[in-house]
Tab-separated table of C-alpha atoms in Angstrom:
chain	number	residue	atom	x	y	z
N	1	UNK	CA	36.984	14.994	7.767
N	2	UNK	CA	38.545	12.884	5.338
N	3	UNK	CA	37.286	13.185	1.934
N	4	UNK	CA	34.667	10.147	0.394
N	5	UNK	CA	35.761	7.728	-2.062
N	6	UNK	CA	32.810	8.280	-4.561
N	7	UNK	CA	31.887	6.463	-7.909
N	8	UNK	CA	29.509	7.434	-10.648
N	9	UNK	CA	27.791	4.894	-13.052
N	10	UNK	CA	24.827	4.585	-15.203
N	11	UNK	CA	22.581	1.473	-15.766
N	12	UNK	CA	19.814	0.973	-18.397
N	13	UNK	CA	16.002	0.667	-17.062
N	14	UNK	CA	13.668	0.363	-19.159
N	15	UNK	CA	13.355	3.276	-21.837
N	16	UNK	CA	16.190	5.124	-20.682
N	17	UNK	CA	18.871	4.890	-17.624
N	18	UNK	CA	19.397	5.019	-14.449
N	19	UNK	CA	22.106	6.998	-12.911
N	20	UNK	CA	23.782	6.058	-9.697
N	21	UNK	CA	26.177	7.023	-7.337
N	22	UNK	CA	28.549	4.861	-4.871
N	23	UNK	CA	29.941	6.468	-1.452
N	24	UNK	CA	32.425	4.426	-0.397
N	25	UNK	CA	33.643	0.640	-1.527
N	26	UNK	CA	31.058	-2.119	-2.075
N	27	UNK	CA	33.931	-5.094	-1.517
N	28	UNK	CA	34.189	-3.700	2.104
N	29	UNK	CA	32.322	-6.848	3.720
N	30	UNK	CA	29.209	-5.083	4.965
N	31	UNK	CA	25.884	-5.006	3.044
N	32	UNK	CA	25.492	-1.764	1.275
N	33	UNK	CA	22.392	0.827	1.763
N	34	UNK	CA	20.685	2.055	-1.167
N	35	UNK	CA	18.734	5.497	-0.540
N	36	UNK	CA	15.515	5.902	-2.089
N	37	UNK	CA	14.637	9.773	-2.206
N	38	UNK	CA	11.756	11.250	-1.992
N	39	UNK	CA	9.245	13.251	-4.508
N	40	UNK	CA	8.468	11.505	-6.471
N	41	UNK	CA	10.613	13.366	-8.738
N	42	UNK	CA	12.789	15.047	-6.185
N	43	UNK	CA	16.155	13.361	-6.756
N	44	UNK	CA	19.321	12.266	-4.348
N	45	UNK	CA	20.313	16.109	-4.011
N	46	UNK	CA	18.491	16.558	-0.569
N	47	UNK	CA	19.311	13.174	0.967
N	48	UNK	CA	23.199	13.360	-0.040
N	49	UNK	CA	23.946	13.167	3.986
N	50	UNK	CA	23.047	10.025	3.877
N	51	UNK	CA	26.368	9.167	2.123
N	52	UNK	CA	28.173	9.908	5.616
N	53	UNK	CA	26.455	6.393	6.239
N	54	UNK	CA	29.879	4.885	4.364
N	55	UNK	CA	32.532	6.380	6.973
N	56	UNK	CA	31.664	3.043	9.090
N	57	UNK	CA	33.049	1.235	5.993
N	58	UNK	CA	29.605	0.388	4.730
N	59	UNK	CA	28.804	1.523	0.599
N	60	UNK	CA	26.616	4.034	0.284
N	61	UNK	CA	24.434	3.940	-3.043
N	62	UNK	CA	22.657	7.044	-4.034
N	63	UNK	CA	20.612	7.066	-7.021
N	64	UNK	CA	18.154	9.654	-9.203
N	65	UNK	CA	14.789	8.095	-10.094
N	66	UNK	CA	13.759	7.261	-13.522
N	67	UNK	CA	12.318	10.352	-14.583
N	68	UNK	CA	14.031	13.211	-12.430
N	69	UNK	CA	17.813	14.369	-11.894
N	70	UNK	CA	20.635	12.711	-13.592
N	71	UNK	CA	18.647	9.997	-15.058
N	72	UNK	CA	16.756	9.740	-18.360
N	73	UNK	CA	13.700	12.067	-18.589
N	74	UNK	CA	10.621	10.991	-19.669
N	75	UNK	CA	8.086	14.289	-19.909
N	76	UNK	CA	6.190	12.743	-22.570
N	77	UNK	CA	4.911	9.620	-21.287
N	78	UNK	CA	1.467	8.896	-20.414
N	79	UNK	CA	0.443	9.355	-16.085
N	80	UNK	CA	-0.004	5.658	-16.188
N	81	UNK	CA	3.400	4.991	-16.592
N	82	UNK	CA	4.830	6.422	-13.204
N	83	UNK	CA	3.587	3.855	-11.232
N	84	UNK	CA	5.189	2.436	-7.566
N	85	UNK	CA	5.925	-0.811	-9.421
N	86	UNK	CA	8.290	0.854	-11.566
N	87	UNK	CA	10.193	2.222	-9.315
N	88	UNK	CA	10.561	-0.961	-7.621
N	89	UNK	CA	11.678	-2.381	-10.826
N	90	UNK	CA	14.203	0.129	-11.103
N	91	UNK	CA	15.328	-0.673	-7.929
N	92	UNK	CA	15.440	-4.295	-8.456
N	93	UNK	CA	17.719	-3.814	-11.634
N	94	UNK	CA	19.582	-1.675	-9.678
N	95	UNK	CA	20.532	-4.088	-6.829
N	96	UNK	CA	21.223	-6.827	-9.939
N	97	UNK	CA	23.391	-4.472	-11.658
N	98	UNK	CA	25.381	-3.575	-9.169
N	99	UNK	CA	25.844	-7.337	-8.162
N	100	UNK	CA	25.034	-7.071	-4.110
N	101	UNK	CA	21.376	-8.980	-4.115
N	102	UNK	CA	22.938	-11.078	-1.422
N	103	UNK	CA	22.551	-8.300	0.677
N	104	UNK	CA	21.535	-5.133	1.036
N	105	UNK	CA	19.791	-2.605	3.732
N	106	UNK	CA	17.333	0.038	2.203
N	107	UNK	CA	16.585	3.502	3.120
N	108	UNK	CA	13.958	5.515	1.870
N	109	UNK	CA	12.663	9.168	2.687
N	110	UNK	CA	9.050	10.335	2.331
N	111	UNK	CA	8.405	9.113	-0.320
N	112	UNK	CA	11.091	6.981	-0.792
N	113	UNK	CA	10.392	5.372	2.617
N	114	UNK	CA	6.457	4.739	0.551
N	115	UNK	CA	8.724	2.697	-2.385
N	116	UNK	CA	10.685	0.855	0.214
N	117	UNK	CA	7.480	-0.193	1.984
N	118	UNK	CA	6.430	-1.336	-1.419
N	119	UNK	CA	9.397	-2.979	-2.163
N	120	UNK	CA	9.607	-4.762	1.213
N	121	UNK	CA	6.175	-5.924	1.445
N	122	UNK	CA	7.284	-8.149	-1.611
N	123	UNK	CA	9.935	-9.737	0.346
N	124	UNK	CA	12.947	-9.309	-2.141
N	125	UNK	CA	15.142	-11.856	-2.007
N	126	UNK	CA	18.429	-10.032	-0.537
N	127	UNK	CA	17.201	-7.480	2.023
N	128	UNK	CA	18.700	-6.882	5.362
N	129	UNK	CA	16.432	-4.394	6.624
N	130	UNK	CA	14.314	-1.876	5.723
N	131	UNK	CA	14.734	2.192	7.022
N	132	UNK	CA	11.225	4.342	6.291
N	133	UNK	CA	12.154	7.776	7.105
N	134	UNK	CA	9.637	10.824	7.744
N	135	UNK	CA	7.034	8.863	5.098
N	136	UNK	CA	2.547	8.406	5.650
N	137	UNK	CA	1.560	4.730	5.177
N	138	UNK	CA	-1.492	6.148	3.368
N	139	UNK	CA	-2.054	9.375	1.330
N	140	UNK	CA	-5.480	9.737	3.005
N	141	UNK	CA	-3.747	10.033	5.855
N	142	UNK	CA	-1.418	12.112	4.903
N	143	UNK	CA	-4.038	14.806	3.817
N	144	UNK	CA	-6.519	14.685	6.372
N	145	UNK	CA	-3.033	15.628	8.381
N	146	UNK	CA	-2.006	18.384	6.140
N	147	UNK	CA	-5.396	19.827	6.530
N	148	UNK	CA	-5.398	19.494	10.490
N	149	UNK	CA	-1.667	21.363	10.308
N	150	UNK	CA	-3.056	23.484	7.866
N	151	UNK	CA	-5.714	24.701	10.552
N	152	UNK	CA	-3.884	25.389	13.198
N	153	UNK	CA	-1.892	27.886	10.879
N	154	UNK	CA	-2.276	31.640	11.313
N	155	UNK	CA	-5.311	32.645	8.989
N	156	UNK	CA	-3.638	34.797	6.694
N	157	UNK	CA	-1.412	31.924	5.241
N	158	UNK	CA	-4.486	29.733	5.416
N	159	UNK	CA	-6.418	32.426	3.353
N	160	UNK	CA	-3.643	32.637	0.744
N	161	UNK	CA	-3.186	28.689	0.112
N	162	UNK	CA	-7.128	27.716	-0.118
N	163	UNK	CA	-7.736	31.205	-2.869
N	164	UNK	CA	-5.083	29.579	-4.840
N	165	UNK	CA	-5.558	26.269	-4.827
N	166	UNK	CA	-9.620	27.260	-5.929
N	167	UNK	CA	-8.370	29.105	-8.391
N	168	UNK	CA	-5.362	26.874	-9.662
N	169	UNK	CA	-3.014	29.759	-9.394
N	170	UNK	CA	-0.091	27.987	-8.085
N	171	UNK	CA	2.185	30.389	-9.496
N	172	UNK	CA	1.020	33.474	-8.027
N	173	UNK	CA	3.938	34.704	-5.774
N	174	UNK	CA	1.347	34.929	-2.815
N	175	UNK	CA	0.657	31.443	-2.980
N	176	UNK	CA	4.151	30.774	-3.267
N	177	UNK	CA	5.121	32.574	-0.513
N	178	UNK	CA	2.678	30.906	2.077
N	179	UNK	CA	3.740	27.209	0.579
N	180	UNK	CA	7.461	28.567	1.540
N	181	UNK	CA	6.041	29.727	5.400
N	182	UNK	CA	4.570	25.723	5.786
N	183	UNK	CA	8.092	24.074	3.904
N	184	UNK	CA	10.117	26.418	6.222
N	185	UNK	CA	7.899	24.628	9.779
N	186	UNK	CA	7.003	21.477	8.435
N	187	UNK	CA	9.781	19.964	5.841
N	188	UNK	CA	13.185	22.146	6.728
N	189	UNK	CA	13.630	23.996	9.405
N	190	UNK	CA	17.331	24.493	8.302
N	191	UNK	CA	16.499	28.334	7.371
N	192	UNK	CA	17.640	29.467	4.475
N	193	UNK	CA	17.875	25.657	3.129
N	194	UNK	CA	21.410	24.405	2.754
N	195	UNK	CA	22.482	24.167	-0.714
N	196	UNK	CA	21.515	20.430	-1.669
N	197	UNK	CA	17.700	20.730	-0.358
N	198	UNK	CA	17.381	23.943	-2.805
N	199	UNK	CA	19.236	21.759	-5.673
N	200	UNK	CA	15.987	18.795	-5.259
N	201	UNK	CA	13.351	21.710	-5.404
N	202	UNK	CA	15.156	23.645	-7.901
N	203	UNK	CA	15.216	20.332	-10.124
N	204	UNK	CA	11.246	19.189	-9.994
N	205	UNK	CA	10.807	22.744	-11.244
N	206	UNK	CA	12.698	22.178	-14.294
N	207	UNK	CA	11.434	18.911	-14.985
N	208	UNK	CA	7.926	18.128	-12.602
N	209	UNK	CA	6.756	15.523	-14.645
N	210	UNK	CA	6.766	13.207	-12.367
N	211	UNK	CA	5.726	14.857	-8.951
N	212	UNK	CA	2.645	17.044	-10.597
N	213	UNK	CA	1.569	13.403	-12.346
N	214	UNK	CA	2.103	11.058	-9.250
N	215	UNK	CA	1.614	13.836	-6.305
N	216	UNK	CA	0.496	17.337	-7.475
N	217	UNK	CA	1.292	21.052	-7.066
N	218	UNK	CA	3.651	20.739	-3.999
N	219	UNK	CA	3.772	18.764	-0.430
N	220	UNK	CA	0.426	19.135	0.954
N	221	UNK	CA	-2.311	19.962	-2.019
N	222	UNK	CA	-1.993	15.959	-3.758
N	223	UNK	CA	-4.372	15.931	-7.074
N	224	UNK	CA	-1.892	13.478	-8.531
N	225	UNK	CA	-2.334	9.569	-9.282
N	226	UNK	CA	-0.827	8.980	-5.551
N	227	UNK	CA	-3.929	10.478	-4.089
N	228	UNK	CA	-5.298	6.907	-3.073
N	229	UNK	CA	-2.438	5.114	-2.616
N	230	UNK	CA	-2.358	2.951	0.815
N	231	UNK	CA	0.532	0.579	1.757
N	232	UNK	CA	-1.586	-0.361	5.442
N	233	UNK	CA	-2.835	-3.463	3.792
N	234	UNK	CA	0.439	-5.017	2.816
N	235	UNK	CA	2.997	-4.008	6.346
N	236	UNK	CA	1.988	-7.023	7.883
N	237	UNK	CA	4.163	-9.138	4.507
N	238	UNK	CA	7.165	-7.228	5.697
N	239	UNK	CA	9.530	-9.618	7.391
N	240	UNK	CA	13.323	-7.824	7.832
N	241	UNK	CA	14.221	-5.100	10.787
N	242	UNK	CA	12.681	-2.138	10.370
N	243	UNK	CA	13.570	1.409	11.812
N	244	UNK	CA	10.974	3.916	11.525
N	245	UNK	CA	12.201	7.660	11.722
N	246	UNK	CA	10.071	10.825	11.623
N	247	UNK	CA	10.469	14.446	13.342
N	248	UNK	CA	8.314	16.095	15.598
N	249	UNK	CA	7.519	18.957	13.649
N	250	UNK	CA	6.724	17.122	10.364
N	251	UNK	CA	4.610	16.925	7.741
N	252	UNK	CA	4.193	13.413	8.163
N	253	UNK	CA	2.680	13.843	11.856
N	254	UNK	CA	2.755	10.853	14.081
N	255	UNK	CA	-0.792	9.800	12.995
N	256	UNK	CA	0.441	9.403	9.074
N	257	UNK	CA	3.623	7.627	10.176
N	258	UNK	CA	1.891	4.906	13.094
N	259	UNK	CA	0.438	2.045	10.893
N	260	UNK	CA	4.139	1.176	10.352
N	261	UNK	CA	4.938	0.954	13.575
N	262	UNK	CA	1.511	-0.743	14.645
N	263	UNK	CA	1.683	-3.260	11.533
N	264	UNK	CA	5.463	-3.754	10.910
N	265	UNK	CA	6.191	-6.680	13.770
N	266	UNK	CA	9.508	-5.324	15.797
N	267	UNK	CA	9.809	-2.524	14.029
N	268	UNK	CA	11.315	0.490	16.080
N	269	UNK	CA	10.250	4.167	15.606
N	270	UNK	CA	12.425	6.993	16.909
N	271	UNK	CA	11.178	10.701	16.708
N	272	UNK	CA	13.359	13.270	16.408
N	273	UNK	CA	12.192	16.313	18.454
N	274	UNK	CA	14.094	19.326	16.338
N	275	UNK	CA	13.028	17.677	12.921
N	276	UNK	CA	10.067	18.099	10.933
N	277	UNK	CA	10.993	16.626	7.081
N	278	UNK	CA	14.460	16.110	6.879
N	279	UNK	CA	15.809	14.678	10.611
N	280	UNK	CA	19.230	13.603	8.078
N	281	UNK	CA	19.545	17.388	7.541
N	282	UNK	CA	18.209	19.251	10.501
N	283	UNK	CA	19.803	16.580	13.100
N	284	UNK	CA	22.152	14.857	11.284
N	285	UNK	CA	25.031	13.713	13.316
N	286	UNK	CA	22.193	11.888	15.164
N	287	UNK	CA	20.343	10.850	12.618
N	288	UNK	CA	23.641	8.950	11.123
N	289	UNK	CA	24.196	7.222	14.346
N	290	UNK	CA	20.464	6.415	15.092
N	291	UNK	CA	20.205	4.815	11.412
N	292	UNK	CA	23.879	3.607	11.552
N	293	UNK	CA	23.989	1.651	15.050
N	294	UNK	CA	20.371	0.152	13.195
N	295	UNK	CA	22.434	-0.968	10.380
N	296	UNK	CA	25.282	-2.257	12.264
N	297	UNK	CA	23.276	-4.358	14.216
N	298	UNK	CA	21.504	-5.615	11.647
N	299	UNK	CA	24.056	-6.663	8.900
């Protein structure tokens, strides 16, 4: 494969800066796509493969949301600073900084898909389509489905998780091992994890401010400010073509995802049979074709 053209930059946002990377040419004539990573606070690394959408001549914009990755970190901010509205405003700022207000697509993965739904429900000018990938429509659904999945796991895994969550000993090796057992089945089934996936987990470990504040200690134990988040009442406001993606083994189970399909008029839902939470890693080429064809049809 020929090497993809990439340019990096930074733009001022709030008390710091947002780092971004453009793959391809913003002047190609096709509306670019902005990639919203998960976490919150997981940075762009694990979603890197979405740069392959540029192979058809479309610019792909990755960025690190404020508080993580290569953007400004703010470890001393009060929990109330970290809100969905903050990240909506950050995306708006980046779109305008890059001069793309006239037409662009948005793809959000996991928390990024939650953010994409928040964004789309506000009907911002210029959005041609949304792709909501591997995202719950409410955290109540996410937590209840995590507990259901947990009830089907081997007893020793359940016991380790329950013991250390009750004690608050999340860094205990036994808890870490049990957590990894879950991740390898419901987060990314490519084991060992590819370098870009490991990089995202590693950078959360170095500065977990946003992840711990908004989510909690891990993917399936939610104690943060998002624990009561629910976008379902707002989904009817989304008025652009919407592609919904999930994996057959996803921690974002069909019950978590279904409200998007039920409440966004004309949306299309694709389930990747051999994937969990990262079809863009687990079934890369099929995922790129699915998303690419959808974008081409909605330029």
